Amino acid sequence: MESRLKVLGHPVHPMLVMFPVALLVTAVLFDIVDTVGGPDFLGEVAYWNITVALIGGLLAAAAGSFDLLAIPTGTRAKRVGLLHAAANIAVILLFAAVWAVRLNADSRAAGGALIAIEVVAVAILGISAWLGGELVDRLGVGVDRDAGLDAPSSLRPPKAAQRIGEV
């Protein structure tokens, strides 16, 4: 199944997701370094990383929704796509909550509880990124017109390896 939203022949969603992912991971790292005694400006930079990442994440979600809606129902790809989307929505909501708390605070720096929320959100983001890779690399969503939308999980050994183990 090819992507429904392309620029110069390339799917838009995969192009957009890299920026929010990198910005959010960097924001968490900056907040941790700031909290353990790093330079004071890192908390402010982390806040602005989150701000830009939320905007980019919403753009990536909009582009991804075009592909998600095109996946046929009843396929493994649809189930993985819905889980991928739900995880990304959770990440956006968690970081939006962190952003809102920091918006009017005296200092844009994060404390222990906010960093804990950020770490949980980044862990969910890692799972979601794996699911996105599963959609593209294993199931061919957004890449191949003749994708195997019901291919088994990449965590399963290939059939040839299973047969060798049976011998």
PDB file of C-alpha atoms in Angstrom:
ATOM      1  CA  MET A   1       0.000   0.000   0.000  1.00  0.00           C
ATOM      2  CA  GLU A   2       1.541   3.286  -1.060  1.00  0.00           C
ATOM      3  CA  SER A   3       1.318   6.424   1.027  1.00  0.00           C
ATOM      4  CA  ARG A   4      -1.595   8.704   0.210  1.00  0.00           C
ATOM      5  CA  LEU A   5       0.387  11.855   0.995  1.00  0.00           C
ATOM      6  CA  LYS A   6       3.654  12.292  -0.906  1.00  0.00           C
ATOM      7  CA  VAL A   7       6.099  15.027  -1.843  1.00  0.00           C
ATOM      8  CA  LEU A   8       8.245  14.384  -4.917  1.00  0.00           C
ATOM      9  CA  GLY A   9       7.330  10.700  -4.740  1.00  0.00           C
ATOM     10  CA  HIS A  10       8.262  10.217  -1.064  1.00  0.00           C
ATOM     11  CA  PRO A  11       5.809   9.630   1.806  1.00  0.00           C
ATOM     12  CA  VAL A  12       5.426  12.718   4.016  1.00  0.00           C
ATOM     13  CA  HIS A  13       4.767  11.054   7.376  1.00  0.00           C
ATOM     14  CA  PRO A  14       8.186   9.372   7.745  1.00  0.00           C
ATOM     15  CA  MET A  15       9.856  12.643   6.770  1.00  0.00           C
ATOM     16  CA  LEU A  16       8.049  14.552   9.509  1.00  0.00           C
ATOM     17  CA  VAL A  17       8.435  12.177  12.456  1.00  0.00           C
ATOM     18  CA  MET A  18      12.197  12.459  12.840  1.00  0.00           C
ATOM     19  CA  PHE A  19      12.170  16.059  14.042  1.00  0.00           C
ATOM     20  CA  PRO A  20       9.695  15.672  16.925  1.00  0.00           C
ATOM     21  CA  VAL A  21      11.334  12.422  18.051  1.00  0.00           C
ATOM     22  CA  ALA A  22      14.807  13.985  18.115  1.00  0.00           C
ATOM     23  CA  LEU A  23      13.571  17.169  19.800  1.00  0.00           C
ATOM     24  CA  LEU A  24      11.685  15.298  22.538  1.00  0.00           C
ATOM     25  CA  VAL A  25      14.568  12.956  23.349  1.00  0.00           C
ATOM     26  CA  THR A  26      16.952  15.908  23.421  1.00  0.00           C
ATOM     27  CA  ALA A  27      14.574  17.872  25.664  1.00  0.00           C
ATOM     28  CA  VAL A  28      14.539  15.049  28.209  1.00  0.00           C
ATOM     29  CA  LEU A  29      18.324  14.794  28.138  1.00  0.00           C
ATOM     30  CA  PHE A  30      18.658  18.576  28.581  1.00  0.00           C
ATOM     31  CA  ASP A  31      16.179  18.523  31.488  1.00  0.00           C
ATOM     32  CA  ILE A  32      18.083  15.719  33.204  1.00  0.00           C
ATOM     33  CA  VAL A  33      21.424  17.507  32.768  1.00  0.00           C
ATOM     34  CA  ASP A  34      19.851  20.772  33.973  1.00  0.00           C
ATOM     35  CA  THR A  35      18.436  19.053  37.058  1.00  0.00           C
ATOM     36  CA  VAL A  36      21.736  17.446  38.077  1.00  0.00           C
ATOM     37  CA  GLY A  37      23.580  20.754  37.938  1.00  0.00           C
ATOM     38  CA  GLY A  38      24.163  21.561  34.296  1.00  0.00           C
ATOM     39  CA  PRO A  39      23.940  25.046  32.820  1.00  0.00           C
ATOM     40  CA  ASP A  40      20.733  26.900  33.708  1.00  0.00           C
ATOM     41  CA  PHE A  41      19.827  27.616  30.086  1.00  0.00           C
ATOM     42  CA  LEU A  42      19.262  23.910  29.330  1.00  0.00           C
ATOM     43  CA  GLY A  43      15.826  23.938  30.992  1.00  0.00           C
ATOM     44  CA  GLU A  44      14.766  26.814  28.746  1.00  0.00           C
ATOM     45  CA  VAL A  45      16.146  25.085  25.650  1.00  0.00           C
ATOM     46  CA  ALA A  46      14.325  21.873  26.631  1.00  0.00           C
ATOM     47  CA  TYR A  47      11.069  23.823  26.963  1.00  0.00           C
ATOM     48  CA  TRP A  48      11.453  25.246  23.458  1.00  0.00           C
ATOM     49  CA  ASN A  49      12.414  21.816  22.091  1.00  0.00           C
ATOM     50  CA  ILE A  50       9.124  20.510  23.474  1.00  0.00           C
ATOM     51  CA  THR A  51       7.239  23.458  21.975  1.00  0.00           C
ATOM     52  CA  VAL A  52       8.603  22.854  18.480  1.00  0.00           C
ATOM     53  CA  ALA A  53       8.248  19.061  18.854  1.00  0.00           C
ATOM     54  CA  LEU A  54       4.562  19.378  19.721  1.00  0.00           C
ATOM     55  CA  ILE A  55       3.933  21.436  16.583  1.00  0.00           C
ATOM     56  CA  GLY A  56       5.935  18.962  14.482  1.00  0.00           C
ATOM     57  CA  GLY A  57       4.217  16.016  16.159  1.00  0.00           C
ATOM     58  CA  LEU A  58       0.792  17.373  15.255  1.00  0.00           C
ATOM     59  CA  LEU A  59       1.893  17.841  11.638  1.00  0.00           C
ATOM     60  CA  ALA A  60       3.298  14.290  11.575  1.00  0.00           C
ATOM     61  CA  ALA A  61       0.057  12.963  13.082  1.00  0.00           C
ATOM     62  CA  ALA A  62      -1.997  14.712  10.420  1.00  0.00           C
ATOM     63  CA  ALA A  63       0.166  13.216   7.664  1.00  0.00           C
ATOM     64  CA  GLY A  64       0.081   9.778   9.309  1.00  0.00           C
ATOM     65  CA  SER A  65      -3.694   9.834   9.557  1.00  0.00           C
ATOM     66  CA  PHE A  66      -3.922   9.864   5.744  1.00  0.00           C
ATOM     67  CA  ASP A  67      -2.016   6.572   5.605  1.00  0.00           C
ATOM     68  CA  LEU A  68      -3.818   5.066   8.600  1.00  0.00           C
ATOM     69  CA  LEU A  69      -7.234   5.710   7.089  1.00  0.00           C
ATOM     70  CA  ALA A  70      -6.147   4.020   3.850  1.00  0.00           C
ATOM     71  CA  ILE A  71      -5.095   0.759   5.539  1.00  0.00           C
ATOM     72  CA  PRO A  72      -7.787  -1.903   5.035  1.00  0.00           C
ATOM     73  CA  THR A  73      -9.671  -2.890   8.179  1.00  0.00           C
ATOM     74  CA  GLY A  74      -9.211  -6.383   9.526  1.00  0.00           C
ATOM     75  CA  THR A  75      -5.490  -6.472   8.702  1.00  0.00           C
ATOM     76  CA  ARG A  76      -2.572  -6.723  11.086  1.00  0.00           C
ATOM     77  CA  ALA A  77      -1.334  -3.442   9.597  1.00  0.00           C
ATOM     78  CA  LYS A  78      -4.513  -1.671  10.731  1.00  0.00           C
ATOM     79  CA  ARG A  79      -4.139  -3.021  14.271  1.00  0.00           C
ATOM     80  CA  VAL A  80      -0.469  -2.013  14.444  1.00  0.00           C
ATOM     81  CA  GLY A  81      -1.300   1.378  12.893  1.00  0.00           C
ATOM     82  CA  LEU A  82      -4.006   2.080  15.469  1.00  0.00           C
ATOM     83  CA  LEU A  83      -1.681   1.112  18.311  1.00  0.00           C
ATOM     84  CA  HIS A  84       1.069   3.307  16.794  1.00  0.00           C
ATOM     85  CA  ALA A  85      -1.353   6.240  16.549  1.00  0.00           C
ATOM     86  CA  ALA A  86      -2.671   5.749  20.106  1.00  0.00           C
ATOM     87  CA  ALA A  87       0.861   5.641  21.511  1.00  0.00           C
ATOM     88  CA  ASN A  88       1.779   8.824  19.657  1.00  0.00           C
ATOM     89  CA  ILE A  89      -1.334  10.588  20.922  1.00  0.00           C
ATOM     90  CA  ALA A  90      -0.379   9.566  24.462  1.00  0.00           C
ATOM     91  CA  VAL A  91       3.126  10.985  23.936  1.00  0.00           C
ATOM     92  CA  ILE A  92       1.751  14.274  22.598  1.00  0.00           C
ATOM     93  CA  LEU A  93      -0.701  14.560  25.500  1.00  0.00           C
ATOM     94  CA  LEU A  94       1.972  13.815  28.120  1.00  0.00           C
ATOM     95  CA  PHE A  95       4.419  16.329  26.670  1.00  0.00           C
ATOM     96  CA  ALA A  96       1.611  18.871  26.202  1.00  0.00           C
ATOM     97  CA  ALA A  97       0.842  18.544  29.922  1.00  0.00           C
ATOM     98  CA  VAL A  98       4.524  19.068  30.776  1.00  0.00           C
ATOM     99  CA  TRP A  99       4.626  22.055  28.418  1.00  0.00           C
ATOM    100  CA  ALA A 100       1.486  23.584  29.974  1.00  0.00           C
ATOM    101  CA  VAL A 101       2.899  23.303  33.504  1.00  0.00           C
ATOM    102  CA  ARG A 102       6.124  24.964  32.394  1.00  0.00           C
ATOM    103  CA  LEU A 103       4.401  27.666  30.319  1.00  0.00           C
ATOM    104  CA  ASN A 104       3.621  30.063  33.175  1.00  0.00           C
ATOM    105  CA  ALA A 105       6.150  28.813  35.705  1.00  0.00           C
ATOM    106  CA  ASP A 106       8.751  31.204  37.131  1.00  0.00           C
ATOM    107  CA  SER A 107      11.408  28.993  35.612  1.00  0.00           C
ATOM    108  CA  ARG A 108      10.936  26.921  32.486  1.00  0.00           C
ATOM    109  CA  ALA A 109      13.091  24.225  34.092  1.00  0.00           C
ATOM    110  CA  ALA A 110      11.534  20.854  34.852  1.00  0.00           C
ATOM    111  CA  GLY A 111      11.545  19.228  38.256  1.00  0.00           C
ATOM    112  CA  GLY A 112      11.598  15.582  39.266  1.00  0.00           C
ATOM    113  CA  ALA A 113       7.915  14.849  38.601  1.00  0.00           C
ATOM    114  CA  LEU A 114       7.935  16.491  35.185  1.00  0.00           C
ATOM    115  CA  ILE A 115      11.094  14.643  34.212  1.00  0.00           C
ATOM    116  CA  ALA A 116       9.485  11.382  35.313  1.00  0.00           C
ATOM    117  CA  ILE A 117       6.528  12.109  33.022  1.00  0.00           C
ATOM    118  CA  GLU A 118       8.936  12.952  30.197  1.00  0.00           C
ATOM    119  CA  VAL A 119      10.851   9.689  30.677  1.00  0.00           C
ATOM    120  CA  VAL A 120       7.612   7.682  30.564  1.00  0.00           C
ATOM    121  CA  ALA A 121       6.548   9.570  27.441  1.00  0.00           C
ATOM    122  CA  VAL A 122       9.892   8.901  25.727  1.00  0.00           C
ATOM    123  CA  ALA A 123       9.600   5.204  26.602  1.00  0.00           C
ATOM    124  CA  ILE A 124       6.161   5.139  24.948  1.00  0.00           C
ATOM    125  CA  LEU A 125       7.671   7.034  22.025  1.00  0.00           C
ATOM    126  CA  GLY A 126      10.309   4.319  21.649  1.00  0.00           C
ATOM    127  CA  ILE A 127       7.613   1.651  21.502  1.00  0.00           C
ATOM    128  CA  SER A 128       5.657   3.708  19.010  1.00  0.00           C
ATOM    129  CA  ALA A 129       8.749   4.221  16.855  1.00  0.00           C
ATOM    130  CA  TRP A 130       9.253   0.451  16.777  1.00  0.00           C
ATOM    131  CA  LEU A 131       5.612   0.025  15.741  1.00  0.00           C
ATOM    132  CA  GLY A 132       6.125   2.604  12.979  1.00  0.00           C
ATOM    133  CA  GLY A 133       9.156   0.669  11.793  1.00  0.00           C
ATOM    134  CA  GLU A 134       7.077  -2.496  11.842  1.00  0.00           C
ATOM    135  CA  LEU A 135       4.485  -0.810   9.636  1.00  0.00           C
ATOM    136  CA  VAL A 136       7.026   0.399   7.085  1.00  0.00           C
ATOM    137  CA  ASP A 137       9.759  -2.242   7.128  1.00  0.00           C
ATOM    138  CA  ARG A 138       7.754  -5.384   7.811  1.00  0.00           C
ATOM    139  CA  LEU A 139       4.309  -4.586   6.470  1.00  0.00           C
ATOM    140  CA  GLY A 140       5.334  -2.173   3.704  1.00  0.00           C
ATOM    141  CA  VAL A 141       2.711   0.421   4.643  1.00  0.00           C
ATOM    142  CA  GLY A 142       3.293   3.671   2.826  1.00  0.00           C
ATOM    143  CA  VAL A 143       6.035   2.114   0.728  1.00  0.00           C
ATOM    144  CA  ASP A 144       4.863  -0.722  -1.478  1.00  0.00           C
ATOM    145  CA  ARG A 145       1.649  -0.953  -3.466  1.00  0.00           C
ATOM    146  CA  ASP A 146       1.637  -4.743  -2.958  1.00  0.00           C
ATOM    147  CA  ALA A 147       2.560  -4.704   0.743  1.00  0.00           C
ATOM    148  CA  GLY A 148       1.907  -7.744   2.891  1.00  0.00           C
ATOM    149  CA  LEU A 149      -0.626  -6.137   5.226  1.00  0.00           C
ATOM    150  CA  ASP A 150      -0.919  -9.329   7.248  1.00  0.00           C
ATOM    151  CA  ALA A 151       2.778 -10.223   7.511  1.00  0.00           C
ATOM    152  CA  PRO A 152       3.745 -11.723  10.893  1.00  0.00           C
ATOM    153  CA  SER A 153       5.655  -9.726  13.494  1.00  0.00           C
ATOM    154  CA  SER A 154       9.325  -9.054  12.855  1.00  0.00           C
ATOM    155  CA  LEU A 155       9.963 -10.529  16.298  1.00  0.00           C
ATOM    156  CA  ARG A 156       9.012 -13.957  14.958  1.00  0.00           C
ATOM    157  CA  PRO A 157      11.800 -15.952  13.311  1.00  0.00           C
ATOM    158  CA  PRO A 158      11.462 -16.441   9.553  1.00  0.00           C
ATOM    159  CA  LYS A 159       9.825 -19.681   8.396  1.00  0.00           C
ATOM    160  CA  ALA A 160      13.173 -21.042   7.158  1.00  0.00           C
ATOM    161  CA  ALA A 161      14.648 -20.601  10.641  1.00  0.00           C
ATOM    162  CA  GLN A 162      11.622 -22.329  12.142  1.00  0.00           C
ATOM    163  CA  ARG A 163      12.087 -25.290   9.780  1.00  0.00           C
ATOM    164  CA  ILE A 164      15.789 -25.551  10.646  1.00  0.00           C
ATOM    165  CA  GLY A 165      14.869 -25.668  14.338  1.00  0.00           C
ATOM    166  CA  GLU A 166      12.453 -28.525  13.681  1.00  0.00           C
ATOM    167  CA  VAL A 167      15.118 -30.708  12.060  1.00  0.00           C
TER     168      VAL A 167
END
